[in-house]
Amino acid sequence: MAREKKSNPRKMRPQFLVLCEGDTEENYVNFLRQNYRLPIKIIPKVIGNKISSKIIKRYKKELVGPENSIKTFLMYDADQPEVLSRLNKCGEILLLSKPCIEIWFMAHYKTPQETEISSSNCVKQLKSIKNWENYKKSILTSIQELELWNKRLDAVTNMESKSIDSKTFSLIFKFIKILEDESRKKLL
């Protein structure tokens, strides 16, 4: 009589769903997906004032696997109170940056100052950093990507102490910490 083989059920690895508004965010998350080699699905161009739990649920259904294996992130600029209100109602992990994602890029080099700053001034300050002089929104050069990768943990350190009440902050550090953790688990 043939012996029955017991199957060892594999633990479902989390999948990552990132909804974002702009091209810069989409390109940055795509860059992270390539480097971490983790299942990250990017849903770009979801306008912040139109986001809802219903829209998020629709995108979650497109992914294979149980819904509890999907970690959902909302990557948006935190400069519009009405958008923040809608995002908070969704109940997902917020990856907000104030005034814009470029503050996160700057955090790879230094802790951003605690002063009000416009998005355009933030980009101006980023362009004052070596290798960022020719920065264009939504385009990362290979040198910029290399620096973002090599200094990602510096950026985490520089932003961890900031809160959502700060004048400049980015919660993208939470995403990096989760990706780092999952990447380590993948090696085990």
CSV table of N, CA, C and O in Angstrom, one decimal, residues 165 167 188:
chain,number,residue,atom,x,y,z
A,165,ASP,N,2.4,65.6,12.9
A,165,ASP,CA,2.2,67.0,13.3
A,165,ASP,C,3.4,67.9,12.9
A,165,ASP,O,3.3,69.1,13.1
A,167,LYS,N,6.1,70.0,10.7
A,167,LYS,CA,5.9,70.8,9.5
A,167,LYS,C,6.5,70.1,8.2
A,167,LYS,O,6.0,70.4,7.1
A,188,LEU,N,15.6,33.6,4.9
A,188,LEU,CA,15.6,32.5,5.9
A,188,LEU,C,15.1,31.2,5.3
A,188,LEU,O,14.3,31.1,4.5
